[in-house]
Short mmCIF file of N, CA and C in Angstrom, two decimals:
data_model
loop_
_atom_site.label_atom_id
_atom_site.label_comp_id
_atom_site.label_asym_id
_atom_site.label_seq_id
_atom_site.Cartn_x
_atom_site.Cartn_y
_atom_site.Cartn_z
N UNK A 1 5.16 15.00 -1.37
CA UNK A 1 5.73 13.66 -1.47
C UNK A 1 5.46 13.12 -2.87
N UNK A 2 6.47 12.58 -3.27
CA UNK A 2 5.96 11.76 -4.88
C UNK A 2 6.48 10.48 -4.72
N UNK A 3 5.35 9.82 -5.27
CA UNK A 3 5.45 8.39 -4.54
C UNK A 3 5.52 7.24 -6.56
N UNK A 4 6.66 6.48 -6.71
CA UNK A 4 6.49 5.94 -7.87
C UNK A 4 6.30 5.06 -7.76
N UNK A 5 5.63 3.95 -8.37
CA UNK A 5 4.96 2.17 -8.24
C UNK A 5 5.20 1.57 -9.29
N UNK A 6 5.71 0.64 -8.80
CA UNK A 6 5.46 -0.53 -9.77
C UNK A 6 5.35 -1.72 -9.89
N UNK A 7 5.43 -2.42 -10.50
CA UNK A 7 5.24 -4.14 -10.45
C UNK A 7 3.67 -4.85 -10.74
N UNK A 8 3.22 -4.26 -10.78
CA UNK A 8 1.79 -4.84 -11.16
C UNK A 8 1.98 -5.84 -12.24
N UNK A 9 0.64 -6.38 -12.66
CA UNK A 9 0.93 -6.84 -14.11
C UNK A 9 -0.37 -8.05 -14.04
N UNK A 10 -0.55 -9.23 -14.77
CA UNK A 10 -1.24 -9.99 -14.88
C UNK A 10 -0.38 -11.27 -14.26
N UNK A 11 -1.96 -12.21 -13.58
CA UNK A 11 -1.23 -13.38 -12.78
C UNK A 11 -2.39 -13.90 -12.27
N UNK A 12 -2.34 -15.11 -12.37
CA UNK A 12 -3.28 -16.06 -12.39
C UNK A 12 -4.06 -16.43 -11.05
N UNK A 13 -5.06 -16.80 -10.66
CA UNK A 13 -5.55 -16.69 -8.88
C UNK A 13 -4.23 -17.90 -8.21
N UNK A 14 -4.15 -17.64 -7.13
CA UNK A 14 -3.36 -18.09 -6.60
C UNK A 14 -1.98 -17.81 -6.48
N UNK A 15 -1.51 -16.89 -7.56
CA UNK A 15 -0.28 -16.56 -7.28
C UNK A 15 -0.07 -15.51 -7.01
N UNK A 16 1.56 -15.13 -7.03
CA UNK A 16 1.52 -13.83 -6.28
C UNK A 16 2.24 -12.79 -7.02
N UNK A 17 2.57 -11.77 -6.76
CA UNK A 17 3.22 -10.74 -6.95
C UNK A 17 3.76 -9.52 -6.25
N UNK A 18 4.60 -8.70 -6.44
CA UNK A 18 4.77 -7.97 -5.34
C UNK A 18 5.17 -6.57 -6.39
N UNK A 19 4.47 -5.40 -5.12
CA UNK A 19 4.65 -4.08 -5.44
C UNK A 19 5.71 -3.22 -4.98
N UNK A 20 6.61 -2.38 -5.62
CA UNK A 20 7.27 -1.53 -5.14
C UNK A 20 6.71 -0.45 -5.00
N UNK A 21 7.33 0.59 -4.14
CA UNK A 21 6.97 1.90 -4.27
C UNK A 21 7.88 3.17 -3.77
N UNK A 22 8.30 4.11 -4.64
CA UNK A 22 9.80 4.46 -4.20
C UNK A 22 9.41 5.93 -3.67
N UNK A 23 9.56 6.30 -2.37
CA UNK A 23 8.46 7.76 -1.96
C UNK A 23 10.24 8.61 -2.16
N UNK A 24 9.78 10.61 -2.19
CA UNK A 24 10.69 11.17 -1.96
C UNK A 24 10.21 12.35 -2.16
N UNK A 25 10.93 13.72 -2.14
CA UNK A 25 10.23 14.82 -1.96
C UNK A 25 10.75 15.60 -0.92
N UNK A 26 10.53 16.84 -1.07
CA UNK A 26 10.77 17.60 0.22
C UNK A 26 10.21 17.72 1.49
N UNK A 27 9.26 17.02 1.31
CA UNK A 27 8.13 16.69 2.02
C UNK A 27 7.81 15.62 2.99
N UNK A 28 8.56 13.93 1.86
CA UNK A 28 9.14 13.18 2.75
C UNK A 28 9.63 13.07 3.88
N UNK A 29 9.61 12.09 4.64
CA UNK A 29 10.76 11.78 5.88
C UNK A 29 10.48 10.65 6.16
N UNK A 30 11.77 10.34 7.21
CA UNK A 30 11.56 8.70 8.00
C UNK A 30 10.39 8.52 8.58
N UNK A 31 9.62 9.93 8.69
CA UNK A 31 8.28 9.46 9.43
C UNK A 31 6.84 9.55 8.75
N UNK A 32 7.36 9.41 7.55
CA UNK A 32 5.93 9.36 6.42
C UNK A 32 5.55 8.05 6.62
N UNK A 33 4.63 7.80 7.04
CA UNK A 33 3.46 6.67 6.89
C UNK A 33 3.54 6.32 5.66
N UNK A 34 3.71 5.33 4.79
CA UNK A 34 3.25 4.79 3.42
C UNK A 34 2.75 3.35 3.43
N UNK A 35 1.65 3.38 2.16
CA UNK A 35 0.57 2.51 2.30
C UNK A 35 0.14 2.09 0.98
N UNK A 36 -0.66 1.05 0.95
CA UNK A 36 -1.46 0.85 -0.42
C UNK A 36 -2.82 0.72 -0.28
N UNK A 37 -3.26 1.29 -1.64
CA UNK A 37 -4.88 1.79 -1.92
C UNK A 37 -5.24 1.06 -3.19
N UNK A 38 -6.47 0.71 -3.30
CA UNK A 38 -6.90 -0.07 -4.54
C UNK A 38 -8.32 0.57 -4.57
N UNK A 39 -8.40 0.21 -5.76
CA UNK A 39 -9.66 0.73 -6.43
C UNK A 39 -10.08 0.03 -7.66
N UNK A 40 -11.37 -1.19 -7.35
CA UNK A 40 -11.64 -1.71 -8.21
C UNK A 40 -12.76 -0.93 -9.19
N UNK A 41 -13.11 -1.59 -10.66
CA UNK A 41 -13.69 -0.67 -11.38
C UNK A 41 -15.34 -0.71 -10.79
N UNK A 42 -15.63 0.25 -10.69
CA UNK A 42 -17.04 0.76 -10.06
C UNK A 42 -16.77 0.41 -8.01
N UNK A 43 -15.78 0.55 -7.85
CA UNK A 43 -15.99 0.63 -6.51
C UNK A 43 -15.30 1.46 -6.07
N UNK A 44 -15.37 2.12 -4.37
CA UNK A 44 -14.48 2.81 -4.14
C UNK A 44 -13.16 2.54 -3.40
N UNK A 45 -12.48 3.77 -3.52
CA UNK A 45 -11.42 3.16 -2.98
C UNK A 45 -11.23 2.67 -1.77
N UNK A 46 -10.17 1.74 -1.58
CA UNK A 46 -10.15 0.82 -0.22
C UNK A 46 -8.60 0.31 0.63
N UNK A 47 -8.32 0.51 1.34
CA UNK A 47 -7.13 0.74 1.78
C UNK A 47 -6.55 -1.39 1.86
N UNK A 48 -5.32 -0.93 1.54
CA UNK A 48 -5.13 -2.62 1.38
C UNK A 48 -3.98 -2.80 2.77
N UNK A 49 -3.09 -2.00 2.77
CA UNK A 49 -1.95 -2.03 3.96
C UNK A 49 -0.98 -0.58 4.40
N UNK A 50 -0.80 -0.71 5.19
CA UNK A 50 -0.08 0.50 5.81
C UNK A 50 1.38 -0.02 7.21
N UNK A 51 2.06 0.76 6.74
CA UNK A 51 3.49 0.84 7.62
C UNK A 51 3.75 2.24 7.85
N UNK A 52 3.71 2.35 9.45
CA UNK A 52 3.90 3.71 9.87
C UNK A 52 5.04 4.12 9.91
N UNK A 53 5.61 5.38 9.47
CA UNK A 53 6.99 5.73 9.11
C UNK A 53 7.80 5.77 10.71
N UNK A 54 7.50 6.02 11.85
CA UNK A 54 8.27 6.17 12.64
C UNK A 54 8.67 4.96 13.39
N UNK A 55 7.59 3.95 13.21
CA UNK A 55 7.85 2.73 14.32
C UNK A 55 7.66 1.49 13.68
N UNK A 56 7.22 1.70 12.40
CA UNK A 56 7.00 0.76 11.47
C UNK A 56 5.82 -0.30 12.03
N UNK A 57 4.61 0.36 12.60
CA UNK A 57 3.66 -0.57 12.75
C UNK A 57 2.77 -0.91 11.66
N UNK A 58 2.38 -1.76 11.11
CA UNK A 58 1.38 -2.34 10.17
C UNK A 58 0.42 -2.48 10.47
N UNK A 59 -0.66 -2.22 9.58
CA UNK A 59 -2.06 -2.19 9.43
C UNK A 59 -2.40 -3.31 8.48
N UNK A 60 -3.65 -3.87 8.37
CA UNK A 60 -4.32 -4.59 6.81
C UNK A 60 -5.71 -4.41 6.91
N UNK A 61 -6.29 -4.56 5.65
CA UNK A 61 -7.46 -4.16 5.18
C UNK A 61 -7.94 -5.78 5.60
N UNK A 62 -9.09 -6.00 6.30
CA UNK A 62 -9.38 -7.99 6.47
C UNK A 62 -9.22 -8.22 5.33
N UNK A 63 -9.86 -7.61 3.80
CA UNK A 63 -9.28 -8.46 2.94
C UNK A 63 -8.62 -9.18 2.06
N UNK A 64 -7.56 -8.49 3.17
CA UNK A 64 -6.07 -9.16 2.77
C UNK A 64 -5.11 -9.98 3.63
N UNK A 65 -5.44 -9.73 5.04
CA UNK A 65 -5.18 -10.45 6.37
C UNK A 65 -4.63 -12.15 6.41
N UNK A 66 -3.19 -12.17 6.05
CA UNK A 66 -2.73 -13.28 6.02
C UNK A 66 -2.34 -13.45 4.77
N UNK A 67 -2.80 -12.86 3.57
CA UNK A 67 -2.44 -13.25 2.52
C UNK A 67 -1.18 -12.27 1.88
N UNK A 68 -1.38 -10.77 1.91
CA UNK A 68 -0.49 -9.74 2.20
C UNK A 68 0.47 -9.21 2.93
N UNK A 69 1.46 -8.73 2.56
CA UNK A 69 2.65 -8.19 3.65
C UNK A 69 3.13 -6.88 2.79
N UNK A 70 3.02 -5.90 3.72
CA UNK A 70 3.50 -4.87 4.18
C UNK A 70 5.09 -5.08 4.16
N UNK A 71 6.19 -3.87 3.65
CA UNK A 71 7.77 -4.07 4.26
C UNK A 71 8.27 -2.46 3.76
N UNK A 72 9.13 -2.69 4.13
CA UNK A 72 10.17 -1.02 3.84
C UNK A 72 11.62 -1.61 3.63
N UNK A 73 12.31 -0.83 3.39
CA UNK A 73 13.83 -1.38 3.34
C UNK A 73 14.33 -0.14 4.61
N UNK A 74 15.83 -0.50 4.70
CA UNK A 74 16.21 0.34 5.53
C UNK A 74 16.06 1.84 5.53
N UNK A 75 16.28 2.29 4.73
CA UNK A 75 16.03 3.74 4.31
C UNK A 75 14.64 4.51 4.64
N UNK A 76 13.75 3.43 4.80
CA UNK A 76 12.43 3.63 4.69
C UNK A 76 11.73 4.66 3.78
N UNK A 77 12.46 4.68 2.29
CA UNK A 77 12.07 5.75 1.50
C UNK A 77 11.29 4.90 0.48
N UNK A 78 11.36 3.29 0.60
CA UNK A 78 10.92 2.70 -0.26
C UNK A 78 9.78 1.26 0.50
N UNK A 79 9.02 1.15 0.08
CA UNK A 79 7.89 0.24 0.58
C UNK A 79 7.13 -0.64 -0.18
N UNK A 80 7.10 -2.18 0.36
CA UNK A 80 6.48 -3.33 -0.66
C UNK A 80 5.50 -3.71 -0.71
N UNK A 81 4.53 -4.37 -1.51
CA UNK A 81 3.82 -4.87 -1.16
C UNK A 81 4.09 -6.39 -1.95
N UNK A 82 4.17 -7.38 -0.62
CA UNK A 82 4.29 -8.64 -0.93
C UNK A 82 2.84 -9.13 -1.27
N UNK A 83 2.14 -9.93 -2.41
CA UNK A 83 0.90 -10.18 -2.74
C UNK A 83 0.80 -11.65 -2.75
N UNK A 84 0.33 -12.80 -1.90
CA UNK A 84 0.14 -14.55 -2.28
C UNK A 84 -1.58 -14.96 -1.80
N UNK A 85 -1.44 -15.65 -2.67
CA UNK A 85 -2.60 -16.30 -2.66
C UNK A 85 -3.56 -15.60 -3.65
N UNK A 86 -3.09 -15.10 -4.36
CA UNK A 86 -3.70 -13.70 -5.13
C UNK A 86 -5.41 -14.42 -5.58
N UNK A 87 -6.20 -13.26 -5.57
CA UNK A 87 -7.97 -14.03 -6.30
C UNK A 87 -8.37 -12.43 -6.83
N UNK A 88 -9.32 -13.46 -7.74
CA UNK A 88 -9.74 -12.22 -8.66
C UNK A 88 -10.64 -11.08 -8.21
N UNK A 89 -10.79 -11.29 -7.28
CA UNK A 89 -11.14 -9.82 -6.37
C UNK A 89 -9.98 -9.38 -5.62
N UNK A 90 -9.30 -9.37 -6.17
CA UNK A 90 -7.53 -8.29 -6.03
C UNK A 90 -8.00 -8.01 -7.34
N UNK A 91 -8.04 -7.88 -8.51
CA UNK A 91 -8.17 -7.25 -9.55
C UNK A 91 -8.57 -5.93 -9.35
N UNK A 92 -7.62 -4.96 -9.40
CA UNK A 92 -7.76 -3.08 -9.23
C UNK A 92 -6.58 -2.73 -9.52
N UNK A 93 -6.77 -1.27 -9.73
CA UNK A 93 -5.67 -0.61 -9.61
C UNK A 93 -5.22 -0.09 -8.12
N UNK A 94 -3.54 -0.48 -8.22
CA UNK A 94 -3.36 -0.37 -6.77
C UNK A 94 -2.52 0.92 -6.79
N UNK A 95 -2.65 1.83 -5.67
CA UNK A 95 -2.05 3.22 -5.61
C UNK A 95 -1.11 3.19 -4.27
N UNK A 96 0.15 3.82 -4.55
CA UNK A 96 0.89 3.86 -3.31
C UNK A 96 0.76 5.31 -2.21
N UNK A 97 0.51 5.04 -0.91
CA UNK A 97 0.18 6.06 -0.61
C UNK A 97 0.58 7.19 0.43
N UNK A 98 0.62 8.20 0.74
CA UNK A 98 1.77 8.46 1.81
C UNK A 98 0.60 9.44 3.06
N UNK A 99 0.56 9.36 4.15
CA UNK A 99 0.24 9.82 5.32
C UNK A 99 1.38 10.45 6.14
N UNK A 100 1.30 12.07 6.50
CA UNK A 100 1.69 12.39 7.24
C UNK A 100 0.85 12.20 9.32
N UNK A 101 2.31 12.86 10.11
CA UNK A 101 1.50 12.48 11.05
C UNK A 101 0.34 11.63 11.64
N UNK A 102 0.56 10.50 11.08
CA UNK A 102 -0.05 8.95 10.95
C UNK A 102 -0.42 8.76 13.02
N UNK A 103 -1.57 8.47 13.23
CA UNK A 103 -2.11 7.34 14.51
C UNK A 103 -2.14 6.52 13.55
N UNK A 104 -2.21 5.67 14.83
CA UNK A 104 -2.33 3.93 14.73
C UNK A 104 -3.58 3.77 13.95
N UNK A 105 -4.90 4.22 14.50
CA UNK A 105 -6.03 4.39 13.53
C UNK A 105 -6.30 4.90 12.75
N UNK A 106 -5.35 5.89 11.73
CA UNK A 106 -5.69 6.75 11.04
C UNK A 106 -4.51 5.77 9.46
N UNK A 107 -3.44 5.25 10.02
CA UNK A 107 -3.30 4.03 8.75
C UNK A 107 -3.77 3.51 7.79
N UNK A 108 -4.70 2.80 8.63
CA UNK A 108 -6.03 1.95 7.76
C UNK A 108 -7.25 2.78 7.40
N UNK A 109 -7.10 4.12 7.03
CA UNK A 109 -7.79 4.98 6.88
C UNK A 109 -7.85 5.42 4.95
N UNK A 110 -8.17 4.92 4.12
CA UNK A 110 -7.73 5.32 2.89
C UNK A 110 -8.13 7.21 2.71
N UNK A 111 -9.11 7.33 2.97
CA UNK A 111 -9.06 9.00 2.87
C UNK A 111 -7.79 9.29 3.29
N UNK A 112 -7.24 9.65 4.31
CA UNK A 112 -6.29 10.06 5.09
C UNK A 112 -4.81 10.18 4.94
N UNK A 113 -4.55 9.60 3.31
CA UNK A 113 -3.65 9.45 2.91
C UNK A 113 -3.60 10.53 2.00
N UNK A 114 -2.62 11.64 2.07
CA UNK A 114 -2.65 13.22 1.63
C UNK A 114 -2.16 12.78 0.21
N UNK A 115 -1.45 11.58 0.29
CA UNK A 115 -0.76 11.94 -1.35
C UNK A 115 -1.00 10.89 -1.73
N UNK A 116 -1.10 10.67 -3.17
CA UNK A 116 -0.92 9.28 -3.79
C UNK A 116 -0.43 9.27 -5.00
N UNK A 117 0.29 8.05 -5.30
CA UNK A 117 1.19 7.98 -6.96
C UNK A 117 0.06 7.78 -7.96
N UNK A 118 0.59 7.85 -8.95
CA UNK A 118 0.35 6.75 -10.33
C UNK A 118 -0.34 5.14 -9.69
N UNK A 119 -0.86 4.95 -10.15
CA UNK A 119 -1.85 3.53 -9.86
C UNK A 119 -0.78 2.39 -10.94
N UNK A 120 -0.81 1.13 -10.32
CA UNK A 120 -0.33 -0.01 -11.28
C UNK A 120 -1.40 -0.72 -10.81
N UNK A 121 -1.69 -1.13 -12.42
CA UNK A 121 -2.65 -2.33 -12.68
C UNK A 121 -2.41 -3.81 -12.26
N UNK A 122 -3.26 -4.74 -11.51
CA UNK A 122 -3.22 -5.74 -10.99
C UNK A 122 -4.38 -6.71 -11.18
N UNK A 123 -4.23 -7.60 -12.56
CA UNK A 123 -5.24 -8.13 -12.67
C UNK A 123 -4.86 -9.59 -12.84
N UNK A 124 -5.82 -10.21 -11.66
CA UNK A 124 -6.02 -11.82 -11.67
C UNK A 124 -6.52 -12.45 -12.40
N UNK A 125 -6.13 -13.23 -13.19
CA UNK A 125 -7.26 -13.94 -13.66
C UNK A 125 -7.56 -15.37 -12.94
N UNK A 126 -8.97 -15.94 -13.00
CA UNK A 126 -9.68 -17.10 -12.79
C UNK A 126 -9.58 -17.98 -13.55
#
């Protein structure tokens, strides 16, 4: 699966931004799980949201719960991440991510995600 991202960029606490991420591959399908992963500097990585490719159920990391949204378009080859209320602990690089054969618990799983893109930078400022 190769998964491309973008939209990151700089933005002030409180506001928002949103991520694309365009999956494809031979590998792909309507039933690839895709997700987002962040990784702030000196920490590890941490799963931010997930949409399961077959039924489109959503996951969130709590600390993003209410403030984040998860989406796909019809095709489901492409997946968003809507970002509001943004604070400077969102500051990471965020990675788009793809899970085959996805459970419900295995979503919100950041290991578990077999593939991942290019990272876009996402930094808040205070």
């Amino acid at each position: 699966v190769q998964l491309q991202a973008c939209g990151g960029g700089l933005v002030q606490a409180g506001g928002s931004l949103r991520l694309s991420c365009a999956a494809s591959g031979p590998t792909f399908s309507r039933y690839t799980t895709l997700g987002w992963l962040r990784q702030a500097p000196g920490k590890e990585l941490e799963f931010v949201a997930g949409i399961r490719g077959r039924d489109g159920i959503t996951r969130y990391g709590d600390s993003v719960k209410g403030r984040f949204t998860i989406s796909r378009d019809s095709a489901r080859s492409t997946v968003y991440l809507q970002m509001n209320s943004l604070k400077a602990e969102d500051t990471a690089v965020y990675y788009c991510g793809a899970q085959q054969n996805a459970i419900v618990t295995s979503i919100q799983s950041a290991s578990l995600y077999q593939y991942r893109g290019q990272g876009t930078l996402v930094t808040v400022s205070s």
